[in-house]
Short mmCIF file of C-alpha atoms in Angstrom, two decimals:
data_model
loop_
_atom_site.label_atom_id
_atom_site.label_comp_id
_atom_site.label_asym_id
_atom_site.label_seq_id
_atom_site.Cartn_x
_atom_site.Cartn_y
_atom_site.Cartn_z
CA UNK A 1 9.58 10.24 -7.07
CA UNK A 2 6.86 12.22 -5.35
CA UNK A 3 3.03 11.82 -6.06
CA UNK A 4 0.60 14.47 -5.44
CA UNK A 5 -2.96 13.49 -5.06
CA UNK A 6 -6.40 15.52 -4.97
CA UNK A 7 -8.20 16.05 -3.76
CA UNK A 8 -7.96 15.02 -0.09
CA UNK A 9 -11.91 14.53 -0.19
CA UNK A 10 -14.83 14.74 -1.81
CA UNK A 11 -18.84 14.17 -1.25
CA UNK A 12 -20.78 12.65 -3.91
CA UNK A 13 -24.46 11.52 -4.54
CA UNK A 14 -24.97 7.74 -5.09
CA UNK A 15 -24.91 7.95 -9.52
CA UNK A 16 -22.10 10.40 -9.96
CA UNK A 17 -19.21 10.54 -11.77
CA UNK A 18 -15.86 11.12 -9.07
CA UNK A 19 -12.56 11.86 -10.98
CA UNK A 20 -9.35 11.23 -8.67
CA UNK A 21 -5.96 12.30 -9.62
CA UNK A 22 -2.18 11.66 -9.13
CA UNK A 23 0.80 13.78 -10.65
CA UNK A 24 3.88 12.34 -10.37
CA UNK A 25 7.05 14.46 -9.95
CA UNK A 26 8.63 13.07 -13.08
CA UNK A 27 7.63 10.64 -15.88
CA UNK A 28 6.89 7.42 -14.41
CA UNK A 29 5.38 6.02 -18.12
CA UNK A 30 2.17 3.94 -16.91
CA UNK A 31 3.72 2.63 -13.95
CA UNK A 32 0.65 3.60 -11.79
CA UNK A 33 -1.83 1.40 -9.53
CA UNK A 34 -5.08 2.37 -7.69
CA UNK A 35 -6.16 0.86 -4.59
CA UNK A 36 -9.27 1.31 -2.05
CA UNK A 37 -9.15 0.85 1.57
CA UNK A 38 -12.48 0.31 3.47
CA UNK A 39 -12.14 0.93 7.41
CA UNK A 40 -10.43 -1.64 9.07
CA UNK A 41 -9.87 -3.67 5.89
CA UNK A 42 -6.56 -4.12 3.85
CA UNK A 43 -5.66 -2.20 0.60
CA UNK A 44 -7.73 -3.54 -2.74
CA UNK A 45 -6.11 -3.26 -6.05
CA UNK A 46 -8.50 -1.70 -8.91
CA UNK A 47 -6.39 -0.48 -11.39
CA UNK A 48 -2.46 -0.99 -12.60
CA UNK A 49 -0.41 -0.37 -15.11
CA UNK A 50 -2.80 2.95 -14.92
CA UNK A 51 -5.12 1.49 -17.26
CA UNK A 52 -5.67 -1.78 -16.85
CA UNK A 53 -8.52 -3.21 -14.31
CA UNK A 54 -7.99 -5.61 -11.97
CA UNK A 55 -9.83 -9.19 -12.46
CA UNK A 56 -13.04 -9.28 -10.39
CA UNK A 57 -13.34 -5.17 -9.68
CA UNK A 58 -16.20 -3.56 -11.44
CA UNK A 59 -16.22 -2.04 -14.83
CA UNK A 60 -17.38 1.57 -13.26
CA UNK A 61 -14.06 2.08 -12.16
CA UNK A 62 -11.56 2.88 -15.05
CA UNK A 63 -8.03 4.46 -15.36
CA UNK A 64 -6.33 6.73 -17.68
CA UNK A 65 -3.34 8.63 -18.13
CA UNK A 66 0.48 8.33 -18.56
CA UNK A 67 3.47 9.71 -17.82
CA UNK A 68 3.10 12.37 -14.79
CA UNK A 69 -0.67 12.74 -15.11
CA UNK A 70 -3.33 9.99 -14.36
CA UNK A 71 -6.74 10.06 -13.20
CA UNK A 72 -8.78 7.57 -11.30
CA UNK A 73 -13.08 7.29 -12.66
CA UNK A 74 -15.54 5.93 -10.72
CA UNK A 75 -18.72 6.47 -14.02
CA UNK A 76 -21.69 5.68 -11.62
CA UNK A 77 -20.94 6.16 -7.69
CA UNK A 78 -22.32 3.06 -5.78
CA UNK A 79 -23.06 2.82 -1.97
CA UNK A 80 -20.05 -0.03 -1.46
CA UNK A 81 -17.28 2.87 -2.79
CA UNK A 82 -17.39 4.63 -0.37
CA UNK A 83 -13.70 4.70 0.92
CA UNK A 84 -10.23 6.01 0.73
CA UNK A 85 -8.54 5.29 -2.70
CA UNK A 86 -5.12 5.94 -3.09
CA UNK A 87 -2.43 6.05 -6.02
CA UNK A 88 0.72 4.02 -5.72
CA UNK A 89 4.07 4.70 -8.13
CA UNK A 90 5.54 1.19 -8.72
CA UNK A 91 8.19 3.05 -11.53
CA UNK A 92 10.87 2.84 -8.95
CA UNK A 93 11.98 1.91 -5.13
CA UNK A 94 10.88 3.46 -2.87
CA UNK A 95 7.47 3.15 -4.28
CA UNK A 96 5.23 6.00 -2.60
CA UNK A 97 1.68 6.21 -2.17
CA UNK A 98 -0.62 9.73 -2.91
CA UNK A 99 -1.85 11.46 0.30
CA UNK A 100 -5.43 9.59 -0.29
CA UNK A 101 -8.86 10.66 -1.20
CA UNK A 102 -11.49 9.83 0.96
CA UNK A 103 -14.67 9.30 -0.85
CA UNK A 104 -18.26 10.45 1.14
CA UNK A 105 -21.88 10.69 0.22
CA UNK A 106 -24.12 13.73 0.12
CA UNK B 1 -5.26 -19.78 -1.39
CA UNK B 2 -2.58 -17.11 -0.27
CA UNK B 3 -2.33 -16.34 3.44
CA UNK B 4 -0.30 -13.66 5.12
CA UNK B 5 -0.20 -13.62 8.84
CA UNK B 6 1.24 -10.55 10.07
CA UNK B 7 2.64 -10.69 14.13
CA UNK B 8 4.64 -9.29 17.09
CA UNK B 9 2.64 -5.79 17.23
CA UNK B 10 1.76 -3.91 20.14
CA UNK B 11 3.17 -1.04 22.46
CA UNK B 12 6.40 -0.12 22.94
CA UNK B 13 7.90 3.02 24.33
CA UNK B 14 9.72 5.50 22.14
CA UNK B 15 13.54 4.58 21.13
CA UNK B 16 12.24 1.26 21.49
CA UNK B 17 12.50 -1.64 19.46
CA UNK B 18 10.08 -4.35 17.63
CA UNK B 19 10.11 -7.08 15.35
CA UNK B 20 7.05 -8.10 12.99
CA UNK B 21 6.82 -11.01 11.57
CA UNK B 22 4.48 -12.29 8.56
CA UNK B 23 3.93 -15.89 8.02
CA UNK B 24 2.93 -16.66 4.73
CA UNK B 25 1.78 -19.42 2.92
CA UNK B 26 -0.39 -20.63 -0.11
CA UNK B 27 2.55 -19.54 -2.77
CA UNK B 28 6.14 -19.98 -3.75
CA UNK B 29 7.24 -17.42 -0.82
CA UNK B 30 10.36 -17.32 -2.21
CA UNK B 31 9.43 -16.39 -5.86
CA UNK B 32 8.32 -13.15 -4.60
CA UNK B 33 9.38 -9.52 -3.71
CA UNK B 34 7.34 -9.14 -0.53
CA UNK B 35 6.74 -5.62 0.94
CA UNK B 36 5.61 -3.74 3.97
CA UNK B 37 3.39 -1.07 4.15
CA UNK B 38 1.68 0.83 6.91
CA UNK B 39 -1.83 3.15 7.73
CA UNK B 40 -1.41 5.35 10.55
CA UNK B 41 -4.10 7.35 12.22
CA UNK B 42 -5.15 10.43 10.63
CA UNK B 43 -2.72 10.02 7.61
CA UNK B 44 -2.62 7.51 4.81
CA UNK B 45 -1.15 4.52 3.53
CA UNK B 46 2.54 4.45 3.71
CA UNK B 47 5.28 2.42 1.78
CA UNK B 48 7.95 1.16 3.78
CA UNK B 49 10.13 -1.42 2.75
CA UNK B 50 10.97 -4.47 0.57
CA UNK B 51 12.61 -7.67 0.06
CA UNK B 52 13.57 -9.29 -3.40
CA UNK B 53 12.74 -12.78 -3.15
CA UNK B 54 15.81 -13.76 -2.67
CA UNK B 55 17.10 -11.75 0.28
CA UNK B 56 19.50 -9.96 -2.13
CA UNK B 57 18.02 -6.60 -2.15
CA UNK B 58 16.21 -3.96 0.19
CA UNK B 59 15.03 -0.77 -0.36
CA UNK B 60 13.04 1.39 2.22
CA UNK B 61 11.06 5.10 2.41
CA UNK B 62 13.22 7.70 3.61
CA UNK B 63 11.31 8.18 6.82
CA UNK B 64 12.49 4.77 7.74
CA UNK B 65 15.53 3.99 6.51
CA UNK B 66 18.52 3.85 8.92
CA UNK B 67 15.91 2.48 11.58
CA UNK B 68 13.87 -0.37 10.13
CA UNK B 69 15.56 -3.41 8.88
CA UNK B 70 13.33 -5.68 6.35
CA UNK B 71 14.48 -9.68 6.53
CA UNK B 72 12.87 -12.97 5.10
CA UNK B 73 13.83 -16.51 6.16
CA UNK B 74 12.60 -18.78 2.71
CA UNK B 75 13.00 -21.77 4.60
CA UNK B 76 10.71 -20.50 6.99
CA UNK B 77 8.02 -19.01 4.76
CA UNK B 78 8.42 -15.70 7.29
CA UNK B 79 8.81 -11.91 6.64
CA UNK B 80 10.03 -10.22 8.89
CA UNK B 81 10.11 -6.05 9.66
CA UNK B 82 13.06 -5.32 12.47
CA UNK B 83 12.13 -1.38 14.12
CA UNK B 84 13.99 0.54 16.19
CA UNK B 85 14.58 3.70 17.60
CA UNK B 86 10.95 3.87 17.09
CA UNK B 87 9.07 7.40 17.45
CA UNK B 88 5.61 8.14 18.18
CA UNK B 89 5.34 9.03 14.37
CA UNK B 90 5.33 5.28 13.65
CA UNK B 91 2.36 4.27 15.47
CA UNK B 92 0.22 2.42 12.49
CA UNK B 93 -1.12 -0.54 11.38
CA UNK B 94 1.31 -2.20 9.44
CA UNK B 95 0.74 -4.64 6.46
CA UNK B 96 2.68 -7.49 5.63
CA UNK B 97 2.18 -7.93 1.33
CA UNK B 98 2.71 -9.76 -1.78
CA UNK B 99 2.20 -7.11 -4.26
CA UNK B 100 3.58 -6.20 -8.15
CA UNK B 101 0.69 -4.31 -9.21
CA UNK B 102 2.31 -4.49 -12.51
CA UNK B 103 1.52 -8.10 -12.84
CA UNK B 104 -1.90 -7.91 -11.21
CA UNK B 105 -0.87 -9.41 -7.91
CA UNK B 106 -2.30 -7.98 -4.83
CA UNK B 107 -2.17 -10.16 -1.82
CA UNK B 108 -2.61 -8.45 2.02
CA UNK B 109 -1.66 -9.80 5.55
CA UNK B 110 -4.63 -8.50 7.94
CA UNK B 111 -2.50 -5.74 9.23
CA UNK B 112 -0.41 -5.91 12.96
CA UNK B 113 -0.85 -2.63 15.59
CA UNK B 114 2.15 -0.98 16.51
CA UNK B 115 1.83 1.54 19.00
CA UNK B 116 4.66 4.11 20.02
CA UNK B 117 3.92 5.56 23.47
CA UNK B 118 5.27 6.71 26.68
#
């Protein structure tokens, strides 16, 4: 199953709203996780089950979406999110990640 | 609290081999799928392999498969992630993890460099 992600970047201003999203190449149900990488730090789990928020990760980031279309929210754009947040297909082995989309301030 | 301790990177010449390993502790290791993953310069993150708890079953991304072998010794508590015929392509930071994001679990080893270089 491939995942397509977009977009490869974007530049907000701290208070935005940044929409992220993943197609899958077939339906995949809700089988879909978010993650954020800061530099030199490990992979962060935000979202899974494409919907459901991870214990401890702030309520400004929400998921939606099902099937071959999801989308990643961030409602209010903080300084600390700035990073490269990626989607992750856990439907089926291999699992694959989307290409990434690294998120910058104005 | 969970600990993964990833190992054995560095620099190794292309068509060379490598063997990571990830020491883990803090959980039932053996309860758990565990998984590898890598980040490699300029590109993103990168699924590449795992292990059903028990040994039983492997399953690895295409760009990998044929090449890397993905092991765990339970008695030991130890991943481990055997490469070779490595290519300059596989130059990343690779991360040893216990994840199921379907059941909210997200643990990370601090990542081991692997470089591929002549």
């Amino acid at each position: 199953i491939q995942v397509t992600q977009s977009p490869s970047s974007l530049s907000a201003s701290i208070g935005d709203r940044v929409t992220i999203t993943c197609r899958a190449s077939q339906d995949i149900g809700n089988d879909l996780a978010w993650y954020q990488q800061r530099p030199g730090k490990a992979p962060k789990l935000l979202i899974y089950s494409a919907s459901s928020l991870q214990s401890g990760v702030p309520s400004r980031f929400s998921g939606s979406g099902s099937g071959t279309d999801f989308t990643l929210t961030i409602s209010s754009l903080q300084p600390e999110d700035s990073a490269t947040y990626y989607c992750l297909q856990d439907y089926n082995y291999p699992q694959m990640f989307g290409q990434g989309t690294k998120v910058e301030f104005k | 609290e969970v600990q993964l301790l990833e190992s054995g990177g560095g620099l190794v010449q292309p068509g060379g081999s490598l063997r990571l390993s990830c020491a883990a502790s803090g959980f039932t290791f053996s309860a758990y799928a565990m998984t590898w993953v890598r980040l490699s310069p300029g590109k993103g993150l990168e699924w590449v392999a795992v292990v059903t708890g028990g040994g039983e079953s492997t399953y690895y991304a295409h760009s990998v498969k044929g090449r890397f072998t993905i092991s765990r010794d339970n008695s030991k508590n130890t991943l481990y992630l055997q490469m070779n015929s490595l290519r300059a392509e596989d130059t990343a930071v690779y991360y040893c993890a216990n994840i199921s994001p379907g059941d909210s679990v997200d643990y990370w080893g601090q990542g081991s460099l692997l470089t591929v270089s002549s």
